[in-house]
Coordinates of C-alpha atoms and ligand atoms in Angstrom, one line a residue:
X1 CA 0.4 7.3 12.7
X2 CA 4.0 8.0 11.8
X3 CA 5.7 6.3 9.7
X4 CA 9.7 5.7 8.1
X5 CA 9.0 5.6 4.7
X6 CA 11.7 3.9 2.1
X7 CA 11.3 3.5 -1.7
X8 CA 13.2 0.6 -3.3
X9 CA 14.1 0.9 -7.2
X10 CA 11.9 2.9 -9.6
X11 CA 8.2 2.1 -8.7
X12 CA 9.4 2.4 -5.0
X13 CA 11.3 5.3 -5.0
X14 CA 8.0 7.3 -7.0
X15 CA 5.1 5.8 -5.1
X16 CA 7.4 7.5 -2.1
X17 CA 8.1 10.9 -4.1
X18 CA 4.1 11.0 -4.3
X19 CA 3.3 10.3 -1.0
X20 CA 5.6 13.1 -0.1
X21 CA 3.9 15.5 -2.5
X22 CA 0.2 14.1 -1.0
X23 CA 1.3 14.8 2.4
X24 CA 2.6 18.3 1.5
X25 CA -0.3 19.1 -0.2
X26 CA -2.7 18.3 2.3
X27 CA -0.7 20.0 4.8
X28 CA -0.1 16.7 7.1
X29 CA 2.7 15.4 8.6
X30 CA 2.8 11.7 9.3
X31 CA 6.3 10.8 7.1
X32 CA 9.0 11.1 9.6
X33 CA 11.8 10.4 6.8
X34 CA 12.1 9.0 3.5
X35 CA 14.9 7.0 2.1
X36 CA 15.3 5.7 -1.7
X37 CA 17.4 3.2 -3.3
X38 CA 18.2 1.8 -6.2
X39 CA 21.2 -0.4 -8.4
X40 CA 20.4 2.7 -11.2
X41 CA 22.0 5.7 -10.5
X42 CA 19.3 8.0 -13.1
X43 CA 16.3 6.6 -11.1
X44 CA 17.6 8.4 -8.2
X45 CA 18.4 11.9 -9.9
X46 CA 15.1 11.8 -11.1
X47 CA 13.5 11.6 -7.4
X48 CA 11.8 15.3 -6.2
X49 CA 11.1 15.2 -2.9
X50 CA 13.2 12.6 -1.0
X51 CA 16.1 14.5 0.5
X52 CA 19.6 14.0 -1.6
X53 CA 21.2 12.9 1.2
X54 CA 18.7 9.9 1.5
X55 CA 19.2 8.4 -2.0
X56 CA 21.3 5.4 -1.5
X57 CA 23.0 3.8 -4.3
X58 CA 23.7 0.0 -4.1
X59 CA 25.3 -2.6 -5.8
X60 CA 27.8 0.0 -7.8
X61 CA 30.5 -2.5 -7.5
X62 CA 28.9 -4.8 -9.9
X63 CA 26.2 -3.0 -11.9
X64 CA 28.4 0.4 -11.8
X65 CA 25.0 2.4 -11.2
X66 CA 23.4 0.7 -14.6
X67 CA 20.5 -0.9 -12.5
X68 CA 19.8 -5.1 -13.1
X69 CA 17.3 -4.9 -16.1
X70 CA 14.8 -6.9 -14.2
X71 CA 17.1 -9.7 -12.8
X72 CA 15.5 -9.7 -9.1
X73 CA 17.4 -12.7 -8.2
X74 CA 20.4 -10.0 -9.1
X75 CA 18.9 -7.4 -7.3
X76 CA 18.8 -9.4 -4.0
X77 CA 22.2 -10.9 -3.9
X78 CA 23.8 -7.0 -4.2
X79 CA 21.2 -6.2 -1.5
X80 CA 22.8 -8.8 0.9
X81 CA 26.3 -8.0 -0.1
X82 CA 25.3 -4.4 0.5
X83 CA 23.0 -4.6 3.5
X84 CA 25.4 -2.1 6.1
X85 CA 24.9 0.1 3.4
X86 CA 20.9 -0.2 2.7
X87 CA 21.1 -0.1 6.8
X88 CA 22.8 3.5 6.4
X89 CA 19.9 4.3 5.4
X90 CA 18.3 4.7 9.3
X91 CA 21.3 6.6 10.5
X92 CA 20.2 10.1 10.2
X93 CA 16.4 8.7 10.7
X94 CA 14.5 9.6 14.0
X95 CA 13.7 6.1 13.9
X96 CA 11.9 5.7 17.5
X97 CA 9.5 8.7 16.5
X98 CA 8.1 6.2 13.7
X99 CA 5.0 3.6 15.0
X100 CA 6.1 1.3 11.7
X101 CA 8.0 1.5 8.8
X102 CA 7.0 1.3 5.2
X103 CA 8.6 -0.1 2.2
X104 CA 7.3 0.4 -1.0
X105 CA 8.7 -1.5 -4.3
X106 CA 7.1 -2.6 -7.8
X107 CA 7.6 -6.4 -7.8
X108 CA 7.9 -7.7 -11.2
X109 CA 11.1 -5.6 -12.2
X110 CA 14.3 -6.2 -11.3
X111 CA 15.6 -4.1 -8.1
X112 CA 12.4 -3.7 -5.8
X113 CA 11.3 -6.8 -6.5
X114 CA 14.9 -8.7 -5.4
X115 CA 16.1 -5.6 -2.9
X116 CA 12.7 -4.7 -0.9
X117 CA 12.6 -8.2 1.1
X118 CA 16.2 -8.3 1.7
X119 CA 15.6 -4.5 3.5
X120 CA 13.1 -5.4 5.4
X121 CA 14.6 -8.8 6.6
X122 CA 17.4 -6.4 7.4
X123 CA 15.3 -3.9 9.1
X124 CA 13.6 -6.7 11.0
X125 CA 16.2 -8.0 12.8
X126 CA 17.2 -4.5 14.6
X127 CA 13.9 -2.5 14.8
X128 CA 10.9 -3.0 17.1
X129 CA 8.3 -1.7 14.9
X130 CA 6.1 -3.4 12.4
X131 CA 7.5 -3.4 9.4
X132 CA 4.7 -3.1 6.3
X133 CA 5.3 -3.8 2.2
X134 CA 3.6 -1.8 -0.5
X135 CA 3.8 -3.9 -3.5
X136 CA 2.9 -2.7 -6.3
X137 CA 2.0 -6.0 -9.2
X138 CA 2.8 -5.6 -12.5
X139 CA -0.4 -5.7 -15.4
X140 CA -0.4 -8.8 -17.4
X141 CA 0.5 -7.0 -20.3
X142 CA 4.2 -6.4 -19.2
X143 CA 5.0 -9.8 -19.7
X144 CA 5.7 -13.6 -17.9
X145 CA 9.2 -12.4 -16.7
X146 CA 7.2 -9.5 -14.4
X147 CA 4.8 -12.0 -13.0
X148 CA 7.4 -14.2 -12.3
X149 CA 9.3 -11.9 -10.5
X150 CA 6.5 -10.9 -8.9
X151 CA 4.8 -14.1 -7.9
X152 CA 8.5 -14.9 -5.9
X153 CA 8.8 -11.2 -4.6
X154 CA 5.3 -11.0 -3.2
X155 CA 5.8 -14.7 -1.5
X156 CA 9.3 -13.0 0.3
X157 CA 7.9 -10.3 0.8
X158 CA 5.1 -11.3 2.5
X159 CA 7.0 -13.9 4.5
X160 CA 9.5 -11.3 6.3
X161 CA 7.4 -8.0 6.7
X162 CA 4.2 -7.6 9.1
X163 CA 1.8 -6.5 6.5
X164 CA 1.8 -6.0 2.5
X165 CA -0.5 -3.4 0.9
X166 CA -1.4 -4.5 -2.3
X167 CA -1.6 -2.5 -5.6
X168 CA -2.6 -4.2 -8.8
X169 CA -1.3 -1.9 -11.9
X170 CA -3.4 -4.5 -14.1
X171 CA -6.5 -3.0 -12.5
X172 CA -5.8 0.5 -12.5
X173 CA -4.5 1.0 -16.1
X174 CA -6.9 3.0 -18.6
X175 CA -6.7 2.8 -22.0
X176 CA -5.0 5.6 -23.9
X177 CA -2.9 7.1 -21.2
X178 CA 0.8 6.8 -21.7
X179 CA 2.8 4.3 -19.1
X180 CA 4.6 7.3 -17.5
X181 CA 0.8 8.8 -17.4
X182 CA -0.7 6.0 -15.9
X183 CA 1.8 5.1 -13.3
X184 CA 1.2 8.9 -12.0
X185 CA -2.3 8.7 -11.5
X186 CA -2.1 5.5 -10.3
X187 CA 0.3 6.5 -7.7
X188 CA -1.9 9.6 -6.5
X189 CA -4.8 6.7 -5.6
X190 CA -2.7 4.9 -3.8
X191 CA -1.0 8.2 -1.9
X192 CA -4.1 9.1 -0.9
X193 CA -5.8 6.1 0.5
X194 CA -2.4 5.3 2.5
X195 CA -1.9 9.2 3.1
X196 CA -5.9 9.2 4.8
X197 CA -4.7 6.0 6.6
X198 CA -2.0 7.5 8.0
X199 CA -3.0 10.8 9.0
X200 CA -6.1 9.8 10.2
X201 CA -4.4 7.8 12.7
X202 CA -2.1 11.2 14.0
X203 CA -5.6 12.6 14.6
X204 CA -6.0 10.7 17.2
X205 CA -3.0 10.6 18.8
X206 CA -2.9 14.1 19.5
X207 CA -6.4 13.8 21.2
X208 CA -7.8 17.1 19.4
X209 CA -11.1 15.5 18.8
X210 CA -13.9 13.2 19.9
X211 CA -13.3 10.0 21.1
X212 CA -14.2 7.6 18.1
X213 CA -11.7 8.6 16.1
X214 CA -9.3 6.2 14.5
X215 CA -5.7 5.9 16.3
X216 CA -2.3 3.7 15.0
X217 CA -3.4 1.1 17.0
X218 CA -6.2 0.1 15.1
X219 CA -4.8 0.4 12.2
X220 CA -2.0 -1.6 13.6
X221 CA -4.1 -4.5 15.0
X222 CA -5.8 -4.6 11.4
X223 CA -2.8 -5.5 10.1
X224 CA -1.5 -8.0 12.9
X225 CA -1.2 -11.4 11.7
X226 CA 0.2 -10.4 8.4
X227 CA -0.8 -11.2 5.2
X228 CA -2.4 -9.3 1.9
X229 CA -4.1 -6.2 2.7
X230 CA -6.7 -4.0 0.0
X231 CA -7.7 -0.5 0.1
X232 CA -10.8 0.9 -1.1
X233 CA -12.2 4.5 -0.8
X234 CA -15.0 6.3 -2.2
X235 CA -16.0 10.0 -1.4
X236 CA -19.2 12.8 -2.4
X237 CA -18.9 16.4 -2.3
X238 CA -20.8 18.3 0.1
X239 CA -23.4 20.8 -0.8
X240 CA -22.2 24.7 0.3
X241 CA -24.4 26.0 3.0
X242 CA -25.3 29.7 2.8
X243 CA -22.9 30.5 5.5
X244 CA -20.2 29.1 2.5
X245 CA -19.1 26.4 4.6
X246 CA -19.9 22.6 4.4
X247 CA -21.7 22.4 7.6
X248 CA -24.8 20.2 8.4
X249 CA -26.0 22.7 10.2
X250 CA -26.1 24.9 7.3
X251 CA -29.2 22.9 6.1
X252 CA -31.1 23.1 9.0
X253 CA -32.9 26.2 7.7
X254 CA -34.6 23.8 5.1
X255 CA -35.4 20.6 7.1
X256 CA -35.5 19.1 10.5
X257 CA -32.6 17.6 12.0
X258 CA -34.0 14.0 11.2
X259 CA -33.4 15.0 7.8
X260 CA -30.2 16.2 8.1
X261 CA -29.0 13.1 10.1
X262 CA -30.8 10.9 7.5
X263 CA -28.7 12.3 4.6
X264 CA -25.2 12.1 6.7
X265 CA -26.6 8.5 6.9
X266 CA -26.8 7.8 3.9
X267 CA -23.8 9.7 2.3
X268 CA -22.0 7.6 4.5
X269 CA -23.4 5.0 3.9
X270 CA -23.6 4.4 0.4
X271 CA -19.8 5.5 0.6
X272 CA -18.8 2.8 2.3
X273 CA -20.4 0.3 -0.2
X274 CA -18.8 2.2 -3.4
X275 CA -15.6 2.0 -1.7
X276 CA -15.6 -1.5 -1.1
X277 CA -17.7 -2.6 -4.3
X278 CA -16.1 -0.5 -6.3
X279 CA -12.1 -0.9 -7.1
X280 CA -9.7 -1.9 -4.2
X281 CA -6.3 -1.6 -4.5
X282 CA -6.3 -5.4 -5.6
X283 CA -9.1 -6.6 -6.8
X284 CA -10.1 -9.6 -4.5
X285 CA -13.0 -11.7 -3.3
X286 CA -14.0 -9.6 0.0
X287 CA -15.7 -12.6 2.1
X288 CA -11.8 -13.7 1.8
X289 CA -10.5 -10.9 4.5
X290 CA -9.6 -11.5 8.0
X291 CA -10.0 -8.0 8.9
X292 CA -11.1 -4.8 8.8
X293 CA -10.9 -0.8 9.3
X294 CA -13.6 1.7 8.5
X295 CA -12.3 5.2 8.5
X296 CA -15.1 8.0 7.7
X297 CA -13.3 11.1 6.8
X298 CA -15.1 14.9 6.4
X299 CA -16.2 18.1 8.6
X300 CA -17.2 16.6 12.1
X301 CA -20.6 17.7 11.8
X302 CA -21.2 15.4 9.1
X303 CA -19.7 12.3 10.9
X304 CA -22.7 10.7 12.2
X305 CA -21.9 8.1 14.8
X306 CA -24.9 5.9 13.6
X307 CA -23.7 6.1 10.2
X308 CA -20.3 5.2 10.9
X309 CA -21.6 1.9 13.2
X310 CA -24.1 0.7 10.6
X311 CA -20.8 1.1 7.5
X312 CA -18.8 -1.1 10.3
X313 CA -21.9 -3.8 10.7
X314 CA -22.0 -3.7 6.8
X315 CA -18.3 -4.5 6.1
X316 CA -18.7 -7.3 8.7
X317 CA -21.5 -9.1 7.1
X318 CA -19.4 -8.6 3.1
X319 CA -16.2 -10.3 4.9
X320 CA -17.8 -12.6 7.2
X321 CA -15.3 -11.4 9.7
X322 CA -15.6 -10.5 13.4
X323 CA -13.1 -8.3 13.9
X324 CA -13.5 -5.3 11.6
X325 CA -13.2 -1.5 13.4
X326 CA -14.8 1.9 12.7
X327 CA -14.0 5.5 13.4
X328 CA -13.4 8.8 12.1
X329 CA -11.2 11.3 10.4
X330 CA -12.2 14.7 11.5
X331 CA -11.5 17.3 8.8
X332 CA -13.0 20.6 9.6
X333 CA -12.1 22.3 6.2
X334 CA -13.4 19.5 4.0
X335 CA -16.0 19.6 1.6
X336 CA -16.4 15.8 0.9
X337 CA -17.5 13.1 3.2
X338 CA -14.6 10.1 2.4
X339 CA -14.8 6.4 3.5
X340 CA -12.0 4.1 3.0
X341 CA -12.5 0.5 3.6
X342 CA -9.0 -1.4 4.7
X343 CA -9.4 -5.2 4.2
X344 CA -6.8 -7.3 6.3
X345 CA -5.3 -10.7 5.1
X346 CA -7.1 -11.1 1.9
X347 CA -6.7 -15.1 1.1
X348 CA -8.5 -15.1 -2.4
X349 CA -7.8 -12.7 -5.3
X350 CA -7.7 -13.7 -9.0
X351 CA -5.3 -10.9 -9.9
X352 CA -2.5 -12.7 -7.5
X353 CA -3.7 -16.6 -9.0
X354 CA -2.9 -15.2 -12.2
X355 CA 0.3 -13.7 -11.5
X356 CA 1.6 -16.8 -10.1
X357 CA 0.3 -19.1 -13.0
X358 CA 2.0 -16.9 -15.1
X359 CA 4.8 -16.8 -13.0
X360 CA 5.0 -20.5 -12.9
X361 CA 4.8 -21.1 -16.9
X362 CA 7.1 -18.4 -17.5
X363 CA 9.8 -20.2 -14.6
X364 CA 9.2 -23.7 -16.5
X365 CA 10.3 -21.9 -19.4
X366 CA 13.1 -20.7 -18.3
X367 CA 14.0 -23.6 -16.6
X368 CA 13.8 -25.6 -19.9
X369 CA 16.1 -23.2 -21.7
X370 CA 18.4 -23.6 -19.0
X371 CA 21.9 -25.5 -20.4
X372 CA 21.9 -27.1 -17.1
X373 CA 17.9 -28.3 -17.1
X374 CA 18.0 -31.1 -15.6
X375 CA 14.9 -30.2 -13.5
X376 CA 11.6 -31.6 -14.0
X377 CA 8.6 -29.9 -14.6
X378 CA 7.0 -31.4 -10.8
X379 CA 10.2 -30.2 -9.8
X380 CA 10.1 -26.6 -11.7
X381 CA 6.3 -26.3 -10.4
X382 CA 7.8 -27.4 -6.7
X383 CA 9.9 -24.2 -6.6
X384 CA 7.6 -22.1 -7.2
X385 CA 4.8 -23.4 -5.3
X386 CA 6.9 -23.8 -1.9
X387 CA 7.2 -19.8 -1.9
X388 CA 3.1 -19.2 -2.7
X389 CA 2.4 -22.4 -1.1
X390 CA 0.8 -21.1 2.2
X391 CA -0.8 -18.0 0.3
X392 CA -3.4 -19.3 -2.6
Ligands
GTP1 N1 2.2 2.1 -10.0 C1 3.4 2.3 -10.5 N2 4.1 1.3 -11.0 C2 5.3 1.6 -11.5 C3 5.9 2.8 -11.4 N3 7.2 2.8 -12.0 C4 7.3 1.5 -12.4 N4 6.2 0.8 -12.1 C5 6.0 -0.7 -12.2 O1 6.9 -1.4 -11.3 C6 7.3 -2.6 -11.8 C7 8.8 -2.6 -11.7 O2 9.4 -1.6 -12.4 P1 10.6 -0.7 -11.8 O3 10.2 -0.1 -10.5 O4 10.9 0.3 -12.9 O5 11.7 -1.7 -11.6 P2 13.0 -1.5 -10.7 O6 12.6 -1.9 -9.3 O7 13.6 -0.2 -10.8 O8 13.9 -2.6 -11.2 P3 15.0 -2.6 -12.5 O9 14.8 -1.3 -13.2 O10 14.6 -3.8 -13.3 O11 16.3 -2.8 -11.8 C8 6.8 -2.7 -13.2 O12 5.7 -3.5 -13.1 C9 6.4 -1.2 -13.6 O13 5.2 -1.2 -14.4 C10 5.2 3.9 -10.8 O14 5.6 5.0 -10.7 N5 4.0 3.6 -10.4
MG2 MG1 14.8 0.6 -12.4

């Protein structure tokens, strides 16, 4: 599945940067073009891979390239003012070559979280394709004014794009790394579960391989509808055959094929219950999704069809939903057998309850400092309840 990929402030623009570096490394090529912005001139020096020429700077009339410092509401009124510009953005683009577009922003700070809807309202209103959000939430830990920001952001956010991919920083952080650190390796985990979801998808579409393998549209109909989506993936290495591949066959030598099909079963398998048992992208009650995708990833020997069918029948009874798909992601020179899980429309998730609670105090607050407060607290609760009204 191809997609046009643009990074909005400074969690956008290096989620983007390491998407870039995932696909390089994994030799794929599903990122048609990659655009960055931000109100902070520094944040886009400090980009690697997105092309110079595709690092827009916005908003320099007013914030002179000094970024907002975490003023969203900021953030979105330059974006408006500037919107030819952020739409300058497509102009060198082979933007019919992309199935959907993809913007990715950290939504408690100040530029992402304000800019990222306003782009995609733009982008909406001339392009044909689905347009999906990776938003990344702040940990509680970074304070009310991030959840705030973020409870608002998410709420746009979701309201103008077809789909947003969820990433919770609260839930990936480990103790005793450094924030630069930790935003790294939490922006490889996300690379590659959207970097598998993507490529697997082109797989298909060049019709190199057999025919249950995953193509855009399924991802695409997962994602119809709109709504929260979570990621989780899980993978085991392979044992080396004697021939110093990763082939099944490899094993036969030491047990019957019933054996052999038994432990691609079960690999499989129990995959596809670490991945979604284990940490999502945002942590969230499962029987909550609407929908589902099963993609089981490794050497096609090893993708058993049975396997794959009984991981789809499994994620259906976890979410209680009807409509979750299976297929694979045929990678000859693997030596892991990978499932990710993708969970559609996720309506309960304690993560996003908490960010808007916090969110709410923290605008009550604010609201009461205000020299012109005359609002009351139904009234302060009102404002932020209309935007997350229809979400939890
Ligand atoms: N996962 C991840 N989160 C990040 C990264 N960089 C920043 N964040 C988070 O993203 C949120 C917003 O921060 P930034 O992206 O720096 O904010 P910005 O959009 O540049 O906005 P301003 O600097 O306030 O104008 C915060 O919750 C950060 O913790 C990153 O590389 N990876
Ligand atoms: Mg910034």
């Amino acid at each position: 599945m191809k997609v046009l990929c643009f990074g909005v402030g400074q969690a956008g623009g290096n989620v983007l940067d390491a998407l870039l570096r995932y696909e390089q490394r994994t030799n794929a090529d599903y990122v048609v073009d990659a655009v960055a912005y931000n109100t902070a001139s520094a944040d886009l020096r400090g980009l690697d891979l997105v092309p110079e020429e595709n690092r827009i700077l916005f908003g320099a009339d007013e914030v002179s390239g000094h970024g907002v410092g975490a003023d969203n509401e900021l953030a979105a009124e330059l974006a408006e003012r500037d919107s030819r510009q952020l739409l300058r953005g497509t102009d060198g683009a082979p933007t019919s070559t992309a199935d959907a577009f993809l913007i990715f922003a950290g939504l408690g700070g100040g530029t992402g979280s304000g800019a990222a809807p306003v782009l995609a309202k733009h982008l909406n209103r001339i392009y044909e394709q689905p347009i999906y959000g990776v938003g990344i939430l702040p940990a509680a830990d970074e304070g009310a004014l991030y959840s705030r920001n973020a409870a608002r952001s998410l709420k746009a956010f979701v309201d103008v794009t077809d789909h947003v991919f969820a990433f919770d920083n609260g839930a990936w952080a480990e103790s005793g790394e450094d924030v630069a650190q930790a935003h790294e390796s939490m922006n490889e985990e996300l690379v590659r579960r959207l970097g598998i979801l993507f490529a697997s998808g082109e797989v298909g579409e060049s019709g190199s391989v057999g025919e249950s393998v995953v193509d855009s549209s399924e991802v695409i109909n997962t994602l119809r509808g709109g709504g929260i989506s979570t990621i989780g993936y899980a993978a085991s290495e392979l044992p080396e055959s004697d021939g110093g591949g990763f082939s099944i066959s490899g094993l036969l030598g030491g047990g019957s094929s019933s054996s052999d099909e038994l432990d691609s079963i079960n690999r499989i398998t129990t995959q596809t219950r670490k991945a979604v048992l284990g940490r999502l992208t945002l942590p969230c009650d499962v029987d909550s999704a609407s929908r589902g995708l099963v993609v089981v990833s490794g050497p096609p020997e090893w993708l058993n069809r049975k396997a794959i069918e009984r991981s789809r029948t499994w994620v259906e009874e976890q979410t209680g939903s009807m409509e979750v798909r299976g297929g694979d992601y045929p990678l000859p020179e693997s030596n892991h057998v990978g499932v990710l899980v993708l969970l559609g429309d996720v309506s309960r998730s304690d993560r996003v309850a908490e960010v808007r609670s916090t969110g709410v105090e923290a605008e009550r607050d604010r609201r009461q400092r205000d020299a012109d407060a005359d609002a009351s607290e139904d009234k302060t609760e009102a404002v932020v309840d209309d935007r997350l009204d229809s979400l939890f």
